[in-house]
Short mmCIF file of C-alpha atoms in Angstrom, two decimals:
data_model
loop_
_atom_site.label_atom_id
_atom_site.label_comp_id
_atom_site.label_asym_id
_atom_site.label_seq_id
_atom_site.Cartn_x
_atom_site.Cartn_y
_atom_site.Cartn_z
CA MET X 1 -62.78 102.27 115.64
CA ILE X 2 -59.89 103.06 117.60
CA LEU X 3 -58.80 100.12 118.95
CA PRO X 4 -57.59 100.09 122.95
CA ASP X 5 -53.96 99.78 123.33
CA GLY X 6 -53.84 97.01 125.52
CA VAL X 7 -56.29 94.87 122.46
CA ALA X 8 -53.88 96.21 120.19
CA LYS X 9 -50.87 95.14 121.43
CA LYS X 10 -52.25 91.53 121.73
CA LEU X 11 -52.87 91.84 118.20
CA VAL X 12 -49.37 92.00 117.42
CA LYS X 13 -46.67 89.62 118.16
CA SER X 14 -42.85 88.62 117.33
CA ILE X 15 -41.59 91.68 116.50
CA SER X 16 -37.86 91.24 114.89
CA GLN X 17 -35.77 92.51 112.65
CA ASP X 18 -32.70 91.60 109.55
CA ASP X 19 -31.90 91.97 106.25
CA GLU X 20 -35.12 92.21 105.08
CA GLY X 21 -35.97 94.96 107.25
CA LEU X 22 -38.91 95.52 110.51
CA LYS X 23 -41.50 92.59 110.98
CA PHE X 24 -44.14 91.48 113.03
CA GLU X 25 -47.07 89.05 113.40
CA LEU X 26 -50.46 89.93 113.59
CA THR X 27 -53.43 88.01 114.84
CA ASN X 28 -56.61 87.69 114.46
CA PRO X 29 -58.52 86.13 117.63
CA LEU X 30 -61.59 87.92 117.39
CA MET X 31 -63.77 87.09 113.85
CA ASN X 32 -63.30 86.41 110.26
CA VAL X 33 -62.26 90.15 108.45
CA THR X 34 -61.63 90.94 104.87
CA ILE X 35 -58.65 93.22 104.54
CA ARG X 36 -58.89 95.99 101.93
CA GLY X 37 -55.64 97.42 102.92
CA MET X 38 -53.10 99.36 105.38
CA GLU X 39 -52.38 103.33 105.88
CA ARG X 40 -50.59 105.74 108.04
CA ILE X 41 -48.22 103.72 109.05
CA SER X 42 -45.39 104.77 111.42
CA ILE X 43 -42.80 104.41 113.83
CA ASP X 44 -42.49 106.93 115.97
CA GLU X 45 -43.89 109.26 113.47
CA ASN X 46 -41.68 108.50 111.04
CA PRO X 47 -43.80 107.53 108.23
CA ILE X 48 -43.21 104.44 106.42
CA ASP X 49 -44.33 103.90 102.43
CA LYS X 50 -46.78 101.77 101.45
CA LYS X 51 -44.62 100.20 98.72
CA ASN X 52 -42.21 99.11 101.26
CA VAL X 53 -44.94 96.61 102.90
CA ILE X 54 -45.24 92.83 102.16
CA LEU X 55 -47.74 90.59 103.70
CA ARG X 56 -47.12 87.23 104.13
CA PHE X 57 -50.31 84.65 104.87
CA GLU X 58 -51.41 81.43 103.67
CA ASN X 59 -48.19 80.28 102.00
CA MET X 60 -48.46 83.50 99.88
CA GLU X 61 -46.59 86.50 99.80
CA LYS X 62 -48.02 89.88 98.38
CA ASP X 63 -47.09 93.37 98.34
CA LEU X 64 -49.66 95.74 100.45
CA GLY X 65 -50.75 97.62 97.08
CA LYS X 66 -51.56 94.50 95.42
CA ILE X 67 -53.84 92.81 98.15
CA GLU X 68 -55.58 96.98 97.63
CA ASP X 69 -55.79 96.59 93.64
CA GLU X 70 -57.19 92.71 94.15
CA GLY X 71 -60.18 94.13 96.40
CA GLY X 72 -59.12 92.53 99.91
CA MET X 73 -57.49 89.23 101.65
CA LYS X 74 -59.79 87.40 103.82
CA PHE X 75 -58.47 87.34 107.43
CA LYS X 76 -59.89 84.51 109.32
CA VAL X 77 -60.34 83.97 113.20
CA GLY X 78 -57.25 81.96 114.45
CA SER X 79 -54.97 83.05 111.61
CA THR X 80 -51.93 85.38 111.12
CA VAL X 81 -50.17 87.07 108.44
CA GLU X 82 -46.96 88.51 109.04
CA VAL X 83 -45.83 92.07 107.89
CA VAL X 84 -42.78 93.12 106.43
CA LEU X 85 -41.59 97.26 106.91
CA ARG X 86 -39.24 96.30 103.75
CA GLY X 87 -35.91 98.33 104.61
CA TRP X 88 -36.91 99.41 107.62
CA LYS X 89 -34.49 99.06 110.58
CA ILE X 90 -34.71 100.87 114.17
CA ASP X 91 -32.69 101.26 117.48
CA SER X 92 -32.50 99.20 119.95
CA GLY X 93 -35.11 100.62 122.59
CA ASP X 94 -38.99 101.17 123.19
CA HIS X 95 -40.74 102.30 120.05
CA THR X 96 -43.80 103.36 119.40
CA MET X 97 -45.74 101.96 115.74
CA LYS X 98 -49.36 103.45 114.50
CA PHE X 99 -51.04 102.02 111.33
CA THR X 100 -54.74 101.83 110.22
CA ILE X 101 -56.03 98.66 108.48
CA LEU X 102 -59.07 98.93 106.21
CA THR X 103 -61.57 96.35 106.47
CA LYS X 104 -64.56 95.74 104.95
CA GLU X 105 -66.73 94.59 107.80
CA PHE X 106 -65.78 97.41 110.30
CA GLY X 107 -63.90 99.97 107.84
CA ARG X 108 -60.74 101.75 109.40
CA ILE X 109 -59.60 99.96 112.59
CA ASP X 110 -56.62 102.44 114.04
CA MET X 111 -53.85 100.59 115.95
CA LYS X 112 -50.93 102.21 118.47
CA VAL X 113 -48.58 99.34 119.77
CA PRO X 114 -45.09 99.95 121.85
CA LEU X 115 -42.39 98.17 119.93
CA LYS X 116 -39.38 97.02 122.23
CA ILE X 117 -36.01 95.95 120.44
#
């Protein structure tokens, strides 16, 4: 499933970067899903290794690989997950981030999101 750019843009919020890396919040306004993983993560067509992705939710922090190994995480309606791309920095200006979320309920959800730093 490919989300229209306008919908994807509404799901990704609070884009920032600091010493830890690039961060954004992924919100769920639609329905409960189980996130099984993420793949094909890139910024301006530069791939990001999944080993550098951390998810923070419900007062927990987990590496993306651990979530995949454990079979997924519940992502409830109204909740927010902070995604950290460890060690990543981008220059000021306009960029494009792409990634695929793997869910139990819908399979692959492809997202393309404009970034402005």
